[in-house]
Amino acid sequence: MKNWILVLCIACLGSPLSRAQSPFGFYFQDSLKPGHRISGSLDSVDCYLASYQHTLPNFFNPFQFSFSYNDLNTTWFKEKPKRFSAIPHLAFAYSMGSKLAQVGRLSYTHTIDTNTYLQVDYTRNSSNGNLRNSKFERNSVQFALMHSGKYYGTILDFNFAFDNSQQSGGLVGDTLRLGFPLVFQQISKSSAAIKRREVNVSWKNYFSFTKSENNKVGLLIQPKFQIYNSRFSESDTLAGLYGMVNYDSVHTQDYRELTSVNTNGGIFYTNKWMHFEGGVDLRYWDYDNLIRHQDTTEMGVFASFIMKPKGYYLKLDAVQNFVGAVNQSMYQLLASKKFSAMNQIDAFLNFSLKYPDIYQRSYYGNTVDYSWTNKVLYKQLRASVSWKNTNRILPIKTSLFFENNSNLPVFLSGRWRQDTLNQLTVFGAEVSFDYRIKSFLLQGRGSYRASKQNILPNWLIGGRIAYNGTLFKGKKLKTVTGIDIGYISHFNILDFAPYMNSYVFATPHLSFRDQMKLHFFTQFDLGYFRWFIRIENIEQTFLKKANYEALGYPVTPFQFRFGVSWDFFN
């Protein structure tokens, strides 16, 4: 049981442990298992194919159980775990709903020969009217090729993502330039939009000096190439929009692009129960932002150690920079212990020192103009521990988590800040369970979180009550039909600055009011073919006052969803 459906149907309880991606060791930990479906577990098809369609832009969502303050600013692509299938697997999924909401997914996994493996993923998410009465379209393409030979192994990753989002009515705030504020109004043009493009290419190569399959030692070389491009634009003249011009009197030109080239080089050693690799990392990045230009060469060292004796999993990662971004570093520990067939404990610890991202250091455009010269390293400490028991009667999982940030960049009053106000923390506890008896299904999840500035609800509580069985005498048509119920406690909502693509602490504080949640779902399984119907946010039909997820972004109203999925194995 991997997916737990709760308050807003966002629930994935996978272990936080990532797996080594070496063609000579521990690569296939995320392989496709018998019964794999692109739509996940049957009891959560409606959520897996059509994740809760909140009105907020980017990845931040206060209704998600997992949270990091990095989500306030981070919008870059998330890589999918590697897969392996001894036989070709092709799958597609599609769902649609109110306000032209559409989610499409295509997945392909193939073994070319005994040593060469291929996977391709395509995802598209779009809507017209859900995001502040505007539309958005997000696409991502991911390609991975892995080959393992006697003396040579390689992993090639190519990822391309683009995001087009309209931002009608969404530009707020101002900034200081040479001692006086820029004056402009909120955007009211329907053509106002943000376009983002991202390319990530990584080619990891292992050259082994030994022929043995159980013991490999040799050289590691990994070149990388990245491009991040973002443009804010709208039609009409600036005078018609703002009444005042900062850069270009004809078009908005808020634009930035970061190009990065990396090369990692070092040594590796692997055998049946451990894997080590380490060496030197060299990076050159070039940042263009209209008339502003920056470039820097950075150099550091990296190391990764994995040990996997019987019943244990341990992974240590370390990165230390000593040229360019001096003292920037990251240290991470992942550990897992399986005490029995039913009991497992996972632990995670991460400490990092990092400079603000390039686009935060300097910016020049029609709406904002600043150069951030007093940037300092910010500290982040994250930790969690969880216990999982998978007994047949009542599988349960509990966890504790903590995050502390010091001098984290936060966009306040039209500028980026790193000061004592940015000591941001979140800590809490969570418990979830899955109870099944005959055709009765009861799932639940509850979380308590305490966050700085109270930007998260203290309580997220939810559950799923359903009939889990078959229809007709042949018992070939399986179904899970029931309701989702939940409760979300109050919290301080955030503002959003589209031109900075970042969330902002709103002043004065406005609150999300305590709210119950109610959804209905029914889903069916006929071998490799599945379909579902979902009625979401039923409580919005009888609530009299509007509630907001962020400033100006109301809670998603009552809506309808339908979707299908199909898996093919050859």
Coordinates of C-alpha atoms in Angstrom, one line a residue:
M1 CA 0.0 0.0 0.0
K2 CA 2.0 3.0 -1.2
N3 CA -0.7 5.8 -1.5
W4 CA -2.7 7.1 1.4
I5 CA -5.6 9.2 0.4
L6 CA -6.4 12.0 2.8
V7 CA -7.7 15.6 3.2
L8 CA -7.2 16.7 -0.3
C9 CA -6.1 13.4 -1.8
I10 CA -2.4 14.2 -1.7
A11 CA -0.6 11.3 -0.1
C12 CA 2.5 9.4 -0.9
L13 CA 4.2 7.5 1.9
G14 CA 7.3 6.3 0.1
S15 CA 10.5 6.2 2.0
P16 CA 12.7 9.3 1.7
L17 CA 15.7 7.1 0.8
S18 CA 17.0 7.7 -2.7
R19 CA 18.9 4.9 -4.4
A20 CA 22.3 4.9 -6.0
Q21 CA 22.3 5.3 -9.7
S22 CA 25.3 3.3 -10.7
P23 CA 25.1 0.7 -13.5
F24 CA 27.5 -1.5 -11.4
G25 CA 25.6 -1.4 -8.1
F26 CA 22.1 -1.1 -6.5
Y27 CA 20.6 0.5 -9.6
F28 CA 17.4 -1.4 -9.8
Q29 CA 15.9 -0.7 -6.4
D30 CA 12.9 1.1 -8.0
S31 CA 12.2 -1.6 -10.6
L32 CA 8.7 -2.3 -11.8
K33 CA 7.1 -5.0 -9.6
P34 CA 4.4 -7.5 -10.7
G35 CA 1.0 -5.8 -10.8
H36 CA 2.6 -2.4 -11.5
R37 CA 0.1 0.2 -12.9
I38 CA 0.7 3.8 -14.0
S39 CA -2.3 4.7 -11.9
G40 CA -0.8 3.3 -8.7
S41 CA -2.9 1.4 -6.1
L42 CA -6.5 0.8 -7.0
D43 CA -7.7 2.5 -3.8
S44 CA -6.1 5.8 -5.0
V45 CA -6.4 5.9 -8.8
D46 CA -8.6 9.1 -8.7
C47 CA -5.8 11.0 -6.8
Y48 CA -2.8 9.5 -8.6
L49 CA -4.1 10.4 -12.0
A50 CA -5.5 13.8 -11.1
S51 CA -3.7 15.3 -8.1
Y52 CA -5.7 17.9 -6.2
Q53 CA -6.1 21.0 -8.4
H54 CA -5.3 23.8 -6.0
T55 CA -5.4 27.4 -7.4
L56 CA -1.9 28.2 -6.2
P57 CA 0.9 28.6 -8.7
N58 CA 4.1 26.6 -8.6
F59 CA 4.8 23.8 -6.1
F60 CA 3.9 25.4 -2.7
N61 CA 0.7 24.0 -1.3
P62 CA -0.1 24.4 2.4
F63 CA -2.5 21.4 2.2
Q64 CA 0.3 19.0 1.4
F65 CA 1.6 16.9 4.3
S66 CA 5.2 17.2 3.2
F67 CA 6.7 20.7 3.2
S68 CA 9.9 22.7 3.0
Y69 CA 10.5 26.4 3.1
N70 CA 12.4 25.9 -0.2
D71 CA 9.0 25.4 -1.8
L72 CA 8.3 29.2 -1.5
N73 CA 10.9 29.9 -4.2
T74 CA 11.8 26.6 -5.9
T75 CA 10.0 25.7 -9.1
W76 CA 12.5 23.7 -11.0
F77 CA 11.9 20.2 -12.4
K78 CA 11.8 17.1 -10.2
E79 CA 13.4 14.0 -11.6
K80 CA 11.5 10.7 -11.6
P81 CA 13.2 7.6 -10.1
K82 CA 14.8 5.1 -12.4
R83 CA 12.8 2.0 -13.4
F84 CA 13.7 -1.5 -14.7
S85 CA 11.4 -4.0 -16.4
A86 CA 12.5 -7.3 -17.9
I87 CA 9.7 -7.0 -20.5
P88 CA 8.6 -3.8 -22.3
H89 CA 6.0 -1.8 -20.5
L90 CA 3.9 1.0 -22.1
A91 CA 1.2 2.9 -20.2
F92 CA -0.8 6.1 -20.6
A93 CA -3.3 7.9 -18.4
Y94 CA -5.6 10.8 -19.0
S95 CA -8.0 12.7 -16.7
M96 CA -10.2 15.8 -17.3
G97 CA -12.4 17.9 -15.1
S98 CA -14.0 21.3 -14.5
K99 CA -12.6 24.5 -16.0
L100 CA -10.9 22.4 -18.8
A101 CA -8.6 20.7 -16.3
Q102 CA -6.5 18.0 -18.1
V103 CA -3.7 15.8 -16.9
G104 CA -2.0 13.4 -19.3
R105 CA 0.8 10.9 -18.7
L106 CA 2.8 8.6 -20.9
S107 CA 5.3 6.0 -19.6
Y108 CA 7.6 3.7 -21.5
T109 CA 10.1 1.2 -20.0
H110 CA 12.1 -1.2 -22.2
T111 CA 15.0 -3.6 -22.0
I112 CA 16.9 -3.3 -25.2
D113 CA 19.2 -6.2 -24.4
T114 CA 20.5 -7.8 -21.2
N115 CA 22.7 -4.8 -20.5
T116 CA 20.8 -1.8 -21.9
Y117 CA 17.7 -0.3 -20.5
L118 CA 15.5 2.6 -21.6
Q119 CA 12.7 4.7 -20.0
V120 CA 10.7 7.6 -21.3
D121 CA 8.1 9.8 -19.4
Y122 CA 5.9 12.6 -20.7
T123 CA 3.5 14.6 -18.4
R124 CA 1.1 17.4 -19.4
N125 CA -1.0 19.4 -16.9
S126 CA -3.3 22.2 -18.1
S127 CA -6.3 24.2 -17.1
N128 CA -8.3 27.2 -18.3
G129 CA -9.9 29.2 -15.5
N130 CA -8.8 27.4 -12.3
L131 CA -5.7 29.6 -11.7
R132 CA -7.1 33.0 -10.8
N133 CA -9.5 32.8 -13.8
S134 CA -6.5 32.3 -16.1
K135 CA -5.0 29.3 -17.8
F136 CA -1.8 27.4 -17.5
E137 CA 0.0 24.6 -19.3
R138 CA 2.9 22.5 -17.9
N139 CA 4.8 19.9 -19.9
S140 CA 7.8 17.7 -19.1
V141 CA 9.7 15.1 -21.1
Q142 CA 12.2 12.8 -19.4
F143 CA 14.5 10.3 -21.2
A144 CA 16.9 7.9 -19.5
L145 CA 19.3 5.3 -21.0
M146 CA 21.4 3.0 -18.9
H147 CA 24.1 0.5 -20.2
S148 CA 26.2 -1.8 -18.2
G149 CA 29.2 -3.8 -19.6
K150 CA 32.2 -5.6 -18.3
Y151 CA 34.5 -2.5 -18.4
Y152 CA 32.1 0.4 -19.1
G153 CA 28.8 1.6 -17.7
T154 CA 26.8 4.7 -18.5
I155 CA 23.7 6.6 -17.5
L156 CA 22.3 9.3 -19.8
D157 CA 19.5 11.6 -18.5
F158 CA 17.7 14.2 -20.6
N159 CA 15.0 16.3 -19.1
F160 CA 13.1 19.1 -20.8
A161 CA 10.2 21.1 -19.1
F162 CA 8.3 24.2 -20.0
D163 CA 5.6 26.1 -18.2
N164 CA 3.2 28.7 -19.6
S165 CA 1.1 30.5 -17.0
Q166 CA -1.2 33.5 -17.3
Q167 CA -1.0 35.9 -14.5
S168 CA -4.0 38.2 -14.9
G169 CA -4.4 40.4 -11.9
G170 CA -1.4 39.0 -10.2
L171 CA 1.4 41.7 -10.1
V172 CA 1.6 43.3 -6.7
G173 CA 4.2 45.2 -4.6
D174 CA 7.0 47.6 -5.4
T175 CA 10.8 48.0 -4.9
L176 CA 13.4 50.7 -4.2
R177 CA 15.7 52.0 -6.9
L178 CA 18.2 54.8 -6.1
G179 CA 16.2 55.8 -3.0
F180 CA 12.7 56.2 -4.6
P181 CA 10.0 53.6 -5.2
L182 CA 8.7 52.5 -8.5
V183 CA 5.0 53.1 -8.8
F184 CA 2.8 50.7 -10.8
Q185 CA -0.6 49.1 -10.6
Q186 CA -1.7 45.5 -10.5
I187 CA -1.9 43.8 -13.9
S188 CA -5.4 43.6 -15.4
K189 CA -4.4 42.5 -18.9
S190 CA -5.5 38.9 -19.7
S191 CA -2.3 38.4 -21.7
A192 CA 0.0 38.8 -18.8
A193 CA 2.0 35.6 -18.5
I194 CA 5.1 33.8 -17.3
K195 CA 7.0 31.5 -19.6
R196 CA 9.6 29.1 -18.2
R197 CA 11.9 26.7 -20.0
E198 CA 14.3 24.2 -18.5
V199 CA 16.8 21.7 -19.9
N200 CA 18.9 19.3 -17.9
V201 CA 21.3 16.9 -19.5
S202 CA 23.5 14.5 -17.4
W203 CA 25.9 11.8 -18.8
K204 CA 27.4 9.6 -16.1
N205 CA 30.3 7.3 -17.3
Y206 CA 32.0 4.5 -15.3
F207 CA 35.3 3.0 -16.7
S208 CA 36.1 -0.2 -14.8
F209 CA 39.6 -1.6 -14.4
T210 CA 38.3 -5.0 -13.4
K211 CA 36.3 -7.6 -15.3
S212 CA 34.5 -9.2 -12.3
E213 CA 30.8 -8.4 -11.9
N214 CA 31.0 -8.5 -8.1
N215 CA 34.0 -6.1 -7.7
K216 CA 34.4 -3.0 -9.8
V217 CA 37.0 -0.2 -9.4
G218 CA 37.8 2.6 -11.9
L219 CA 37.2 6.1 -13.0
L220 CA 34.0 8.2 -13.0
I221 CA 33.3 11.1 -15.4
Q222 CA 30.0 13.0 -15.4
P223 CA 29.4 16.1 -17.6
K224 CA 26.2 18.1 -17.0
F225 CA 24.5 20.9 -18.9
Q226 CA 21.6 23.0 -17.6
I227 CA 19.6 26.0 -18.9
Y228 CA 16.9 27.8 -16.8
N229 CA 15.0 30.5 -18.8
S230 CA 12.1 32.6 -17.4
R231 CA 10.3 35.5 -19.1
F232 CA 7.4 37.7 -17.8
S233 CA 5.5 39.4 -20.6
E234 CA 2.2 41.0 -21.6
S235 CA 0.9 43.0 -24.5
D236 CA 0.2 46.8 -24.5
T237 CA 2.5 49.6 -23.7
L238 CA 4.0 50.1 -20.3
A239 CA 2.5 53.6 -20.1
G240 CA -0.9 52.0 -20.5
L241 CA -0.1 49.5 -17.8
Y242 CA 1.8 51.3 -15.2
G243 CA 1.9 55.0 -16.1
M244 CA 5.7 54.9 -15.4
V245 CA 8.6 53.3 -17.3
N246 CA 11.6 51.7 -15.9
Y247 CA 13.3 50.0 -18.8
D248 CA 11.4 49.6 -22.1
S249 CA 8.5 51.8 -23.1
V250 CA 7.0 49.4 -25.6
H251 CA 7.1 45.9 -24.2
T252 CA 7.7 44.3 -20.8
Q253 CA 11.1 42.6 -20.9
D254 CA 11.4 41.0 -17.5
Y255 CA 13.7 38.2 -18.6
R256 CA 16.5 36.0 -17.0
E257 CA 18.5 33.0 -18.1
L258 CA 21.0 30.8 -16.3
T259 CA 23.3 28.5 -18.2
S260 CA 25.4 26.0 -16.3
V261 CA 28.1 23.5 -17.3
N262 CA 29.4 21.0 -14.9
T263 CA 32.0 18.2 -15.0
N264 CA 32.5 15.7 -12.2
G265 CA 35.5 13.5 -12.2
G266 CA 36.8 10.9 -9.7
I267 CA 37.0 7.3 -8.7
F268 CA 34.5 4.6 -7.8
Y269 CA 34.5 1.2 -6.1
T270 CA 31.6 -1.2 -5.8
N271 CA 30.9 -4.7 -4.7
K272 CA 27.8 -6.7 -3.6
W273 CA 27.2 -4.8 -0.4
M274 CA 28.8 -1.3 -0.8
H275 CA 29.4 1.4 -3.3
F276 CA 31.7 4.5 -3.1
E277 CA 32.4 7.3 -5.5
G278 CA 34.1 10.6 -5.1
G279 CA 36.2 13.3 -6.8
V280 CA 36.2 16.9 -8.0
D281 CA 33.3 19.0 -9.3
L282 CA 34.0 21.9 -11.7
R283 CA 31.2 24.3 -12.6
Y284 CA 30.9 27.3 -14.8
W285 CA 27.6 29.3 -14.8
D286 CA 26.5 32.3 -16.9
Y287 CA 23.6 34.5 -15.9
D288 CA 21.9 37.0 -18.2
N289 CA 19.3 39.4 -17.1
L290 CA 18.7 42.2 -19.7
I291 CA 21.6 44.6 -19.2
R292 CA 23.1 42.7 -16.3
H293 CA 25.5 39.9 -16.8
Q294 CA 27.3 37.6 -14.3
D295 CA 29.5 34.5 -14.7
T296 CA 31.5 32.5 -12.2
T297 CA 33.6 29.4 -12.0
E298 CA 33.1 27.2 -9.0
M299 CA 35.1 24.2 -7.8
G300 CA 34.6 21.7 -5.0
V301 CA 34.8 18.0 -4.0
F302 CA 32.1 15.4 -3.7
A303 CA 31.7 11.9 -2.2
S304 CA 29.0 9.3 -1.9
F305 CA 29.1 6.1 0.1
I306 CA 26.4 3.4 0.1
M307 CA 26.4 0.3 2.3
K308 CA 23.7 -2.3 2.1
P309 CA 24.3 -5.3 4.4
K310 CA 21.4 -7.6 5.1
G311 CA 18.5 -5.7 6.6
Y312 CA 20.3 -2.3 6.5
Y313 CA 20.6 0.6 4.0
L314 CA 23.0 3.5 4.6
K315 CA 23.8 6.3 2.3
L316 CA 26.2 9.2 3.0
D317 CA 26.6 12.2 0.6
A318 CA 28.9 15.2 1.0
V319 CA 29.7 18.2 -1.2
Q320 CA 32.1 21.0 -0.3
N321 CA 32.9 24.0 -2.4
F322 CA 36.2 25.9 -2.1
V323 CA 36.4 28.1 -5.2
G324 CA 33.7 30.5 -6.4
A325 CA 31.0 29.9 -3.9
V326 CA 33.4 29.5 -1.0
N327 CA 32.2 27.3 1.9
Q328 CA 29.0 26.3 0.2
S329 CA 28.4 22.7 1.3
M330 CA 25.9 19.9 1.8
Y331 CA 26.1 16.8 4.0
Q332 CA 23.3 14.2 4.0
L333 CA 22.6 10.9 5.7
L334 CA 19.9 8.3 4.7
A335 CA 19.5 5.2 6.9
S336 CA 17.0 2.3 7.0
K337 CA 16.8 -0.7 9.2
K338 CA 14.3 -3.6 8.6
F339 CA 13.9 -5.4 11.9
S340 CA 11.4 -8.0 10.6
A341 CA 9.2 -8.7 7.6
M342 CA 6.8 -6.1 9.0
N343 CA 8.8 -3.5 10.9
Q344 CA 11.1 -0.9 9.4
I345 CA 12.7 2.4 10.6
D346 CA 13.9 5.1 8.3
A347 CA 16.0 8.2 9.2
F348 CA 17.0 11.3 7.3
L349 CA 19.4 14.1 8.2
N350 CA 20.6 16.9 5.9
F351 CA 22.7 20.0 6.7
S352 CA 23.6 22.6 4.0
L353 CA 25.2 26.0 3.6
K354 CA 24.2 27.7 0.4
Y355 CA 24.3 31.1 -1.2
P356 CA 21.1 32.5 -2.7
D357 CA 20.2 31.3 -6.2
I358 CA 21.6 33.3 -9.1
Y359 CA 18.3 34.9 -10.0
Q360 CA 18.0 36.2 -6.4
R361 CA 21.3 37.9 -6.4
S362 CA 20.6 40.5 -9.1
Y363 CA 17.6 41.5 -11.1
Y364 CA 16.7 44.2 -13.7
G365 CA 13.4 44.6 -15.5
N366 CA 10.4 46.9 -16.0
T367 CA 9.0 46.3 -12.6
V368 CA 12.1 45.6 -10.3
D369 CA 15.7 46.8 -10.3
Y370 CA 18.2 45.8 -7.7
S371 CA 21.6 44.4 -7.1
W372 CA 22.0 42.2 -4.0
T373 CA 25.6 42.8 -2.8
N374 CA 25.4 41.7 0.8
K375 CA 24.4 38.1 0.2
V376 CA 25.5 35.6 2.8
L377 CA 25.4 31.8 3.2
Y378 CA 22.1 30.5 4.6
K379 CA 21.9 27.4 6.8
Q380 CA 19.4 24.7 6.5
L381 CA 18.9 21.7 8.8
R382 CA 16.4 19.0 8.0
A383 CA 15.7 15.8 9.9
S384 CA 13.1 13.1 10.1
V385 CA 12.6 9.6 11.5
S386 CA 9.7 7.2 10.8
W387 CA 8.5 3.8 11.8
K388 CA 6.4 1.6 9.6
N389 CA 4.6 -1.6 10.5
T390 CA 3.0 -3.6 7.6
N391 CA 0.9 -6.1 9.6
R392 CA -2.2 -7.5 7.8
I393 CA -4.7 -6.2 10.3
L394 CA -3.8 -2.6 10.7
P395 CA -0.7 -1.3 8.8
I396 CA 0.5 1.9 10.4
K397 CA 3.2 4.5 9.9
T398 CA 4.4 7.2 12.3
S399 CA 7.0 9.9 11.8
L400 CA 8.6 13.0 13.3
F401 CA 10.1 15.8 11.2
F402 CA 12.0 19.0 11.7
E403 CA 13.4 21.8 9.5
N404 CA 15.3 24.9 10.6
N405 CA 16.5 27.7 8.2
S406 CA 18.8 30.6 9.1
N407 CA 19.1 33.6 6.7
L408 CA 16.9 31.9 4.1
P409 CA 16.2 34.3 1.2
V410 CA 12.7 35.7 1.5
F411 CA 11.0 38.2 -0.8
L412 CA 9.6 41.0 1.5
S413 CA 8.5 44.5 0.7
G414 CA 9.7 44.3 -2.9
R415 CA 13.2 43.0 -2.2
W416 CA 15.1 39.9 -1.1
R417 CA 16.2 39.8 2.5
Q418 CA 18.5 37.7 4.6
D419 CA 18.2 38.7 8.3
T420 CA 17.1 37.7 11.7
L421 CA 13.5 37.8 10.5
N422 CA 14.2 34.8 8.3
Q423 CA 14.8 32.2 11.1
L424 CA 12.2 29.9 9.7
T425 CA 11.3 26.6 11.4
V426 CA 8.7 23.8 11.0
F427 CA 8.4 20.7 13.1
G428 CA 5.7 18.2 13.7
A429 CA 4.5 14.6 13.9
E430 CA 2.3 12.4 11.6
V431 CA 0.5 9.1 11.8
S432 CA -1.3 7.1 9.1
F433 CA -3.1 3.7 9.0
D434 CA -4.8 1.4 6.5
Y435 CA -7.6 -0.9 7.8
R436 CA -9.3 -3.5 5.6
I437 CA -11.7 -6.2 6.5
K438 CA -13.6 -8.1 3.8
S439 CA -15.0 -5.4 1.5
F440 CA -14.6 -2.5 4.0
L441 CA -11.8 0.0 3.6
L442 CA -10.8 2.7 6.1
Q443 CA -7.7 4.8 5.6
G444 CA -6.6 7.7 7.7
R445 CA -3.8 10.2 8.1
G446 CA -3.2 13.0 10.6
S447 CA -0.5 15.6 11.0
Y448 CA 0.4 18.3 13.5
R449 CA 2.8 21.0 12.3
A450 CA 4.1 24.1 14.0
S451 CA 5.6 26.7 11.6
K452 CA 7.2 30.1 11.9
Q453 CA 4.8 32.8 10.8
N454 CA 2.1 30.1 11.0
I455 CA 2.0 29.8 7.3
L456 CA 0.9 26.1 7.6
P457 CA -2.2 24.7 9.2
N458 CA -1.4 23.1 12.5
W459 CA -3.8 20.2 11.8
L460 CA -4.3 18.2 8.7
I461 CA -6.7 15.3 9.3
G462 CA -8.4 13.2 6.8
G463 CA -9.5 9.7 5.8
R464 CA -11.2 7.6 3.2
I465 CA -14.2 5.3 3.8
A466 CA -15.0 3.0 1.0
Y467 CA -16.4 -0.3 -0.4
N468 CA -13.4 -2.3 -1.7
G469 CA -14.6 -5.3 -3.6
T470 CA -16.0 -6.7 -6.9
L471 CA -19.1 -6.3 -9.0
F472 CA -21.2 -9.0 -10.7
K473 CA -20.8 -12.8 -10.3
G474 CA -17.6 -13.1 -12.3
K475 CA -15.8 -10.9 -9.8
K476 CA -13.5 -9.6 -12.6
L477 CA -14.6 -6.0 -12.3
K478 CA -13.0 -4.6 -9.1
T479 CA -14.2 -1.3 -7.6
V480 CA -13.4 1.1 -4.7
T481 CA -16.2 3.5 -4.0
G482 CA -16.6 5.9 -1.1
I483 CA -15.9 9.3 0.3
D484 CA -13.0 11.4 1.5
I485 CA -13.5 13.5 4.6
G486 CA -11.0 15.9 6.2
Y487 CA -10.3 18.9 8.4
I488 CA -7.8 21.7 7.8
S489 CA -7.1 24.2 10.6
H490 CA -6.5 27.9 10.2
F491 CA -3.2 29.5 9.1
N492 CA -1.8 32.8 7.8
I493 CA -2.1 32.9 4.0
L494 CA 0.8 34.1 1.8
D495 CA 1.0 36.6 -1.1
F496 CA 2.5 35.7 -4.5
A497 CA 4.8 37.9 -6.7
P498 CA 4.7 36.5 -10.2
Y499 CA 7.6 38.6 -11.6
M500 CA 9.8 37.1 -8.8
N501 CA 8.1 33.7 -9.0
S502 CA 8.1 33.6 -5.2
Y503 CA 5.7 33.6 -2.3
V504 CA 5.7 36.6 0.0
F505 CA 4.8 37.0 3.7
A506 CA 1.6 39.1 3.6
T507 CA 1.1 42.2 5.8
P508 CA -1.2 42.5 7.6
H509 CA -1.7 38.8 8.2
L510 CA -4.9 37.3 6.7
S511 CA -6.0 33.9 7.7
F512 CA -7.4 30.8 6.1
R513 CA -10.4 29.7 8.2
D514 CA -10.9 26.2 9.7
Q515 CA -12.6 24.1 7.1
M516 CA -14.0 20.6 6.6
K517 CA -13.4 18.7 3.3
L518 CA -15.7 16.3 1.5
H519 CA -15.2 14.4 -1.8
F520 CA -16.9 11.4 -3.5
F521 CA -15.1 8.9 -5.7
T522 CA -15.7 5.7 -7.5
Q523 CA -13.1 3.8 -9.5
F524 CA -12.9 0.5 -11.4
D525 CA -10.3 -2.0 -12.5
L526 CA -10.7 -4.5 -15.4
G527 CA -7.3 -6.1 -15.7
Y528 CA -4.9 -3.5 -17.2
F529 CA -7.7 -1.0 -17.9
R530 CA -8.9 1.4 -15.2
W531 CA -11.3 4.4 -14.9
F532 CA -12.6 6.7 -12.2
I533 CA -15.2 9.4 -11.4
R534 CA -14.6 11.9 -8.7
I535 CA -16.7 14.8 -7.3
E536 CA -14.4 17.1 -5.4
N537 CA -14.8 19.9 -2.9
I538 CA -18.5 19.1 -2.2
E539 CA -18.3 21.3 0.9
Q540 CA -18.0 24.4 -1.3
T541 CA -21.7 24.1 -2.3
F542 CA -22.9 24.9 1.2
L543 CA -20.2 27.2 2.5
K544 CA -21.4 30.8 2.4
K545 CA -18.1 32.7 2.7
A546 CA -15.1 32.4 0.4
N547 CA -11.9 30.9 1.8
Y548 CA -8.5 31.6 0.4
E549 CA -5.4 29.4 -0.1
A550 CA -3.2 32.6 -0.7
L551 CA -3.9 36.3 -1.0
G552 CA -6.3 36.6 -4.0
Y553 CA -6.4 32.8 -4.6
P554 CA -9.7 31.3 -3.4
V555 CA -10.2 27.6 -2.5
T556 CA -11.0 25.5 -5.6
P557 CA -14.8 25.3 -6.0
F558 CA -16.9 22.2 -6.4
Q559 CA -15.8 20.3 -9.5
F560 CA -16.1 17.0 -11.4
R561 CA -13.3 14.7 -12.7
F562 CA -13.1 11.7 -14.9
G563 CA -10.1 9.7 -16.0
V564 CA -8.8 6.4 -17.5
S565 CA -5.5 4.5 -17.6
W566 CA -4.2 1.6 -19.6
D567 CA -1.0 -0.5 -19.1
F568 CA 0.5 -2.8 -21.8
F569 CA 3.1 -5.5 -21.1
N570 CA 4.7 -7.4 -23.9

